[in-house]
RNA sequence: GCCGGGAUGGCGGAAUUGGUAGACGCAAAGGACUCAAAAUCCUUCGACCGCAAGGUCAUGAGAGUUCGAUUCUCUCUCCCGGCACCA
C-alpha cells in the first residue's frame, strides 16, 4: 500500500521547485509558436481573494500549461491594478497611506495565489502604481494630448457627492455612482476629456471579427449606441435664432411641435414675455429633479415658450415647447414632435391639445384620425405614406431615406451619425491616481510636461482626503503645484487632477510584453512577437475596461506603437462564483470562502479541479463545499491507482484512452473544462474496473491530468521515473484507434427505442435491418411501412399507427 | 419597450450539433468491512403502473416540420444580462 496522499507536503514541494527553476519564464524570441494568455489582472483589495477570484486564473493556468506541453512558447503573466478609489478609501478607513495599503494587499494576494500552483512568469510582474509603470500611462496621455484627443472642457459632468469626484458615463449605474450608489449631480468643472467618440465607428465595426462572447459584443454595441439620422435646422418665426433637431425618423409632414430640453441654451432666448414666468418656473422645477426622478414621472410635462418654428414641408408654424422628456445630452437636446408616429410625442400632443396628423397608414389599413395610443404607427413598423405630398404611397422606411436626401438637398438638414457613447471624462478629484502630466501657464495655457521629465511623481502627502470642493487634494501641496512652464520658463501651476482608475488597466497587457523597458512602453520587436493577446479571460467589465482598452489600443495603433488593430483576439467570459447561500460573496454577508482554507483542507489540485468541474466556465454557480468531496476523492483515487500500473498495456482501456486524449485536448481549447474533468473521471473509473493500466497508458493519463492537477501529476510522474522531456508533452491520439469494431445500435419502432443490437459501425443496410427486425419481432405483426438505417447510430422501423402504442398485452 | 443569453432528476450539470435523454459528480437510501465511527468497497437512485418481464409519461408551456426533436420553426411564460423618456 502506498502512503495516503499528503497534498500539503507534495504541493509545497512542487511549488517551491517551480519557483526556484523559474519554470514558466516566457521567451521573447523563441521560434516555437507563441501564445499570450492573460487574466484580467486583479485589484488588490483589503479583503483578500475569495474563491471566486481564482476561477479564471485556474482556467488560464490549465490553458497555458496545456499549450506549453504542446510545444508553445507561452506568456502567462500577473500584475496589479492598484490605483483608484477602492484602495484610497481602504487607506482612509484604516488610516494608512494608500501606498502602504496597496503593498500589504498585494503581499496577501500573492501569497494566496502561490498556494494554488499557478504557472505565472513572475519576472514580469507589474503594478500600475509603480512610477516606472505610470510613466508610460502618462506618456500615452501626452500623445493623446498632442493629437488633440485629450482636451479640456467645462461642460457639466457627473459628480458623485459621496465619492467627491467627477465620473465618466461608464462609471454610472443608471443615474447613480456605480461604486456607492449615490445619485450623481451635474456639476460644471474644468475637466480633461478623452475623445473616445472619435473611435466609435471603428470600435463598432471591428467587434464583428473578434472571437468574443456575443453578449459582450452586444453590450459594447449598445453602449456605443450608433444611430443614423439627420439634424434638421428650423427657422424660428420673428427671430434670428434657429433650432436644430436630431431625428432618425423625419416624419416631417407630421411634425407639429418642437421640444427643447430645459437645459437647452435657446430656451431663454426665444421665450416670449407672456410665457417667461411659466418657463422659468418649469425649468426651475426640472432642475430640482435628478435624472431618475425625471424618468420616473408617469406623465409628460412641459410648457409653451410662446415661440414658433416653421415646418419646411407643411409651411405651418409649429409651437416650441420646453419639456423635461427631452434630454440635454441626447442628440441636439431638441426634438421635433411627430405625434402620429411616436408614442412619446403622442402622449405629449394629446395632453396639450397639439394636432396629431396621420402621415403613415399601417398594416391595419386604417386611414382615420389617430386618437388612441394603439393607432400610433412607430418607426420600424411597416406602413405606407399618406398626406405627405411627394412621399405618398412610399414604404415608411423608404420615405424616411428620401426625406433625408430631400432635406439635405434643400439645405434644411444634414445627415449625421449620433452616438450614445460620450467622450471619456478623465479627471478625478482624488489623490490616489496618476497625476495628469500637464502644466498650466498663464501665458501658454495647458502645456505638456516634456517626455524626458516623466514620470510626474505623485507627491507624498500627509492628508490626502478629498476636498469635496471639486479640487484635488494635490492642489493643497503648493511646492508641488508651483512649477515653471516648460515652454516659457515662467511661473506655472501643475494640473492637480488625477487619472481615473481605468487608465492603468487600459494598456497593461502591452507592458507584460516588455516590462522592464525604460525607453518605450513596449519595444517594437517584443510587441510584434507577442501581440495580440491570444486568450483574455475575465468577467464583468463588459463595457468599461474592455472599451477603454480597445480605444487606447486603436490610438496606439494609429501612432504606430502597436501592430494590431485590436488588443484581445479572443475573450472568454468568466461566470462568477456565488456563496453557498446564493448571494454574492461579501464580507458584509459573512459568506466569504477563502481559497486558503479550501487548499489547506483539500489541496490545491482538488480546489482547481472543483472550480473547473462546477459547471460550464461561463456559468454563474454557487459554491458547494459538499461537492468538493467528489474531486477530492478523485485525487485520492488517482494516487491509489499508481499501484495498478503494469508494464503491459491494458487492451480494454485502449479505445477509451484514445477518446480521452482527443476529448480533453478539444475541451481545453474550447474552455469546456467541466466535461474534460468528467472525462478523466470516466477513464479513472475504467482503470479501476480493469484493475490494471499499462505504464505507457498511465503516462498518458498523467499527462492529461497535469494542466488540471499539476502537483499530483508531477509527483506521480517523478515516482514512475520519467524525466521532464520524456513526459512533459501533450499526448497524441491515433484516430484509427478511435473506431470500435462493434457498436450498440438502438432499434426504434416509430421513434421509440424497443431494443438494442450490436453491429459493426459500417454494417450494410440489409444486415442491419435483418438483425433489427429479429430483435423487435413482436412489434412488426401489423406490417412495416418504412425502415430508416443510420450506420453506427440507429434503426427506425415505421409500422402502422394501431400497432405502435401497445405492447404484448 | 429594444437587444443578447437561458429554462433538462433532490442539486451542479452531460448529450458527438437531428439519432438510445439524464454522462460525470454531489446528496440520499440499503449493504459489506469495523467493538464503533471515519475512510473505503458493493448496490439502488426522473415520475408512474407492475412480483417480474415489460410498459406509459417525461428536457418551462403549446403548436409545427421530421421515420425520429433537449437540439430546427412559430407562439407564449418565467429567469439572468446589456441599453433605455435615445428622439
Short mmCIF file of N, CA and C in Angstrom, two decimals, chain A residues 129-191:
data_model
loop_
_atom_site.label_atom_id
_atom_site.label_comp_id
_atom_site.label_asym_id
_atom_site.label_seq_id
_atom_site.Cartn_x
_atom_site.Cartn_y
_atom_site.Cartn_z
N UNK A 129 0.75 51.26 -10.01
CA UNK A 129 1.08 52.42 -9.18
C UNK A 129 2.60 52.64 -9.08
N UNK A 130 3.32 51.80 -9.76
CA UNK A 130 4.78 51.91 -9.78
C UNK A 130 5.17 53.05 -10.74
N UNK A 131 5.99 54.01 -10.29
CA UNK A 131 6.34 55.14 -11.18
C UNK A 131 6.89 54.68 -12.52
N UNK A 132 7.64 53.60 -12.54
CA UNK A 132 8.20 53.14 -13.81
C UNK A 132 7.10 52.62 -14.73
N UNK A 133 5.96 52.29 -14.14
CA UNK A 133 4.81 51.90 -14.95
C UNK A 133 4.00 53.12 -15.35
N UNK A 134 3.63 53.95 -14.36
CA UNK A 134 2.70 55.03 -14.72
C UNK A 134 3.38 56.13 -15.51
N UNK A 135 4.69 56.10 -15.56
CA UNK A 135 5.40 56.95 -16.50
C UNK A 135 4.79 56.79 -17.90
N UNK A 136 4.51 55.56 -18.26
CA UNK A 136 4.02 55.29 -19.62
C UNK A 136 2.53 55.51 -19.75
N UNK A 137 1.82 55.39 -18.64
CA UNK A 137 0.40 55.78 -18.66
C UNK A 137 0.34 57.29 -18.96
N UNK A 138 1.21 58.03 -18.30
CA UNK A 138 1.26 59.48 -18.55
C UNK A 138 1.73 59.78 -19.97
N UNK A 139 2.65 58.98 -20.44
CA UNK A 139 3.17 59.17 -21.80
C UNK A 139 2.04 59.02 -22.82
N UNK A 140 1.20 58.01 -22.63
CA UNK A 140 0.09 57.82 -23.56
C UNK A 140 -0.84 59.04 -23.51
N UNK A 141 -1.08 59.53 -22.30
CA UNK A 141 -1.93 60.73 -22.19
C UNK A 141 -1.33 61.88 -23.01
N UNK A 142 -0.03 62.04 -22.90
CA UNK A 142 0.61 63.14 -23.64
C UNK A 142 0.44 62.98 -25.15
N UNK A 143 0.53 61.73 -25.62
CA UNK A 143 0.35 61.52 -27.06
C UNK A 143 -1.07 61.87 -27.47
N UNK A 144 -2.03 61.49 -26.60
CA UNK A 144 -3.43 61.84 -26.88
C UNK A 144 -3.59 63.36 -26.91
N UNK A 145 -2.92 64.01 -25.97
CA UNK A 145 -2.98 65.47 -25.88
C UNK A 145 -2.41 66.11 -27.16
N UNK A 146 -1.28 65.57 -27.59
CA UNK A 146 -0.63 66.14 -28.78
C UNK A 146 -1.47 65.95 -30.03
N UNK A 147 -2.26 64.89 -30.05
CA UNK A 147 -3.11 64.65 -31.22
C UNK A 147 -4.48 65.31 -31.07
N UNK A 148 -4.64 66.09 -30.02
CA UNK A 148 -5.92 66.76 -29.82
C UNK A 148 -7.02 65.85 -29.30
N UNK A 149 -6.65 64.66 -28.84
CA UNK A 149 -7.65 63.71 -28.37
C UNK A 149 -7.84 63.78 -26.85
N UNK A 150 -6.97 64.56 -26.19
CA UNK A 150 -7.20 64.86 -24.78
C UNK A 150 -7.34 66.37 -24.72
N UNK A 151 -8.48 66.82 -24.24
CA UNK A 151 -8.71 68.27 -24.27
C UNK A 151 -9.45 68.69 -23.01
N UNK A 152 -9.42 70.00 -22.74
CA UNK A 152 -10.10 70.49 -21.55
C UNK A 152 -11.52 70.91 -21.89
N UNK A 153 -12.39 70.69 -20.94
CA UNK A 153 -13.79 71.02 -21.18
C UNK A 153 -14.39 71.60 -19.91
N UNK A 154 -15.40 72.42 -20.11
CA UNK A 154 -16.11 72.98 -18.96
C UNK A 154 -17.55 72.54 -18.91
N UNK A 155 -17.86 71.55 -19.73
CA UNK A 155 -19.23 71.05 -19.77
C UNK A 155 -19.58 70.44 -18.41
N UNK A 156 -20.84 70.50 -18.03
CA UNK A 156 -21.24 69.86 -16.77
C UNK A 156 -20.99 68.36 -16.85
N UNK A 157 -20.45 67.81 -15.78
CA UNK A 157 -20.16 66.38 -15.77
C UNK A 157 -20.85 65.73 -14.58
N UNK A 158 -20.82 64.41 -14.55
CA UNK A 158 -21.39 63.67 -13.42
C UNK A 158 -20.49 63.84 -12.21
N UNK A 159 -21.09 64.24 -11.11
CA UNK A 159 -20.33 64.43 -9.87
C UNK A 159 -20.96 63.57 -8.80
N UNK A 160 -20.13 62.73 -8.20
CA UNK A 160 -20.65 61.92 -7.10
C UNK A 160 -20.37 62.65 -5.79
N UNK A 161 -21.43 63.09 -5.11
CA UNK A 161 -21.22 63.88 -3.89
C UNK A 161 -20.65 63.04 -2.75
N UNK A 162 -20.78 61.72 -2.86
CA UNK A 162 -20.26 60.87 -1.79
C UNK A 162 -18.78 60.54 -2.02
N UNK A 163 -18.44 60.19 -3.26
CA UNK A 163 -17.04 59.90 -3.57
C UNK A 163 -16.25 61.19 -3.82
N UNK A 164 -16.97 62.28 -3.94
CA UNK A 164 -16.36 63.60 -4.12
C UNK A 164 -15.43 63.65 -5.31
N UNK A 165 -15.93 63.15 -6.42
CA UNK A 165 -15.15 63.23 -7.64
C UNK A 165 -16.09 63.22 -8.83
N UNK A 166 -15.57 63.75 -9.93
CA UNK A 166 -16.29 63.64 -11.19
C UNK A 166 -16.18 62.23 -11.72
N UNK A 167 -17.13 61.83 -12.55
CA UNK A 167 -17.15 60.45 -13.06
C UNK A 167 -17.45 60.46 -14.55
N UNK A 168 -17.01 59.42 -15.22
CA UNK A 168 -17.37 59.22 -16.62
C UNK A 168 -18.74 58.56 -16.69
N UNK A 169 -19.36 58.62 -17.85
CA UNK A 169 -20.64 57.95 -18.03
C UNK A 169 -20.53 56.46 -17.71
N UNK A 170 -19.39 55.90 -18.03
CA UNK A 170 -19.18 54.46 -17.82
C UNK A 170 -19.14 54.11 -16.34
N UNK A 171 -18.93 55.14 -15.47
CA UNK A 171 -18.85 54.87 -14.04
C UNK A 171 -20.22 54.93 -13.38
N UNK A 172 -21.27 55.08 -14.20
CA UNK A 172 -22.61 55.18 -13.64
C UNK A 172 -23.36 53.87 -13.81
N UNK A 173 -24.22 53.64 -12.82
CA UNK A 173 -25.17 52.55 -12.94
C UNK A 173 -26.52 53.24 -13.04
N UNK A 174 -27.00 53.42 -14.25
CA UNK A 174 -28.18 54.25 -14.46
C UNK A 174 -27.81 55.70 -14.22
N UNK A 175 -28.38 56.28 -13.17
CA UNK A 175 -28.05 57.67 -12.84
C UNK A 175 -27.28 57.75 -11.54
N UNK A 176 -26.82 56.60 -11.04
CA UNK A 176 -26.15 56.56 -9.75
C UNK A 176 -24.69 56.16 -9.92
N UNK A 177 -23.89 56.57 -8.95
CA UNK A 177 -22.48 56.21 -8.92
C UNK A 177 -22.37 54.69 -8.78
N UNK A 178 -21.62 54.09 -9.66
CA UNK A 178 -21.52 52.63 -9.68
C UNK A 178 -20.90 52.09 -8.40
N UNK A 179 -20.03 52.90 -7.77
CA UNK A 179 -19.33 52.43 -6.58
C UNK A 179 -20.18 52.50 -5.32
N UNK A 180 -20.84 53.66 -5.14
CA UNK A 180 -21.50 53.85 -3.85
C UNK A 180 -23.01 53.95 -3.97
N UNK A 181 -23.53 54.01 -5.18
CA UNK A 181 -24.98 54.03 -5.36
C UNK A 181 -25.64 55.39 -5.19
N UNK A 182 -24.83 56.41 -4.90
CA UNK A 182 -25.39 57.75 -4.76
C UNK A 182 -25.79 58.31 -6.12
N UNK A 183 -26.96 58.94 -6.19
CA UNK A 183 -27.38 59.55 -7.45
C UNK A 183 -26.45 60.73 -7.75
N UNK A 184 -25.91 60.76 -8.96
CA UNK A 184 -24.93 61.79 -9.27
C UNK A 184 -25.62 63.12 -9.60
N UNK A 185 -24.85 64.18 -9.42
CA UNK A 185 -25.32 65.51 -9.79
C UNK A 185 -24.59 65.94 -11.05
N UNK A 186 -25.16 66.96 -11.70
CA UNK A 186 -24.41 67.57 -12.79
C UNK A 186 -23.61 68.72 -12.18
N UNK A 187 -22.35 68.79 -12.51
CA UNK A 187 -21.53 69.85 -11.94
C UNK A 187 -20.60 70.38 -13.02
N UNK A 188 -20.50 71.68 -13.05
CA UNK A 188 -19.58 72.29 -14.01
C UNK A 188 -18.21 72.34 -13.39
N UNK A 189 -17.27 71.65 -14.02
CA UNK A 189 -15.91 71.61 -13.50
C UNK A 189 -14.98 71.60 -14.69
N UNK A 190 -13.84 72.29 -14.58
CA UNK A 190 -12.87 72.14 -15.67
C UNK A 190 -12.33 70.71 -15.66
N UNK A 191 -12.44 70.05 -16.80
CA UNK A 191 -12.15 68.62 -16.88
C UNK A 191 -11.24 68.30 -18.04
#
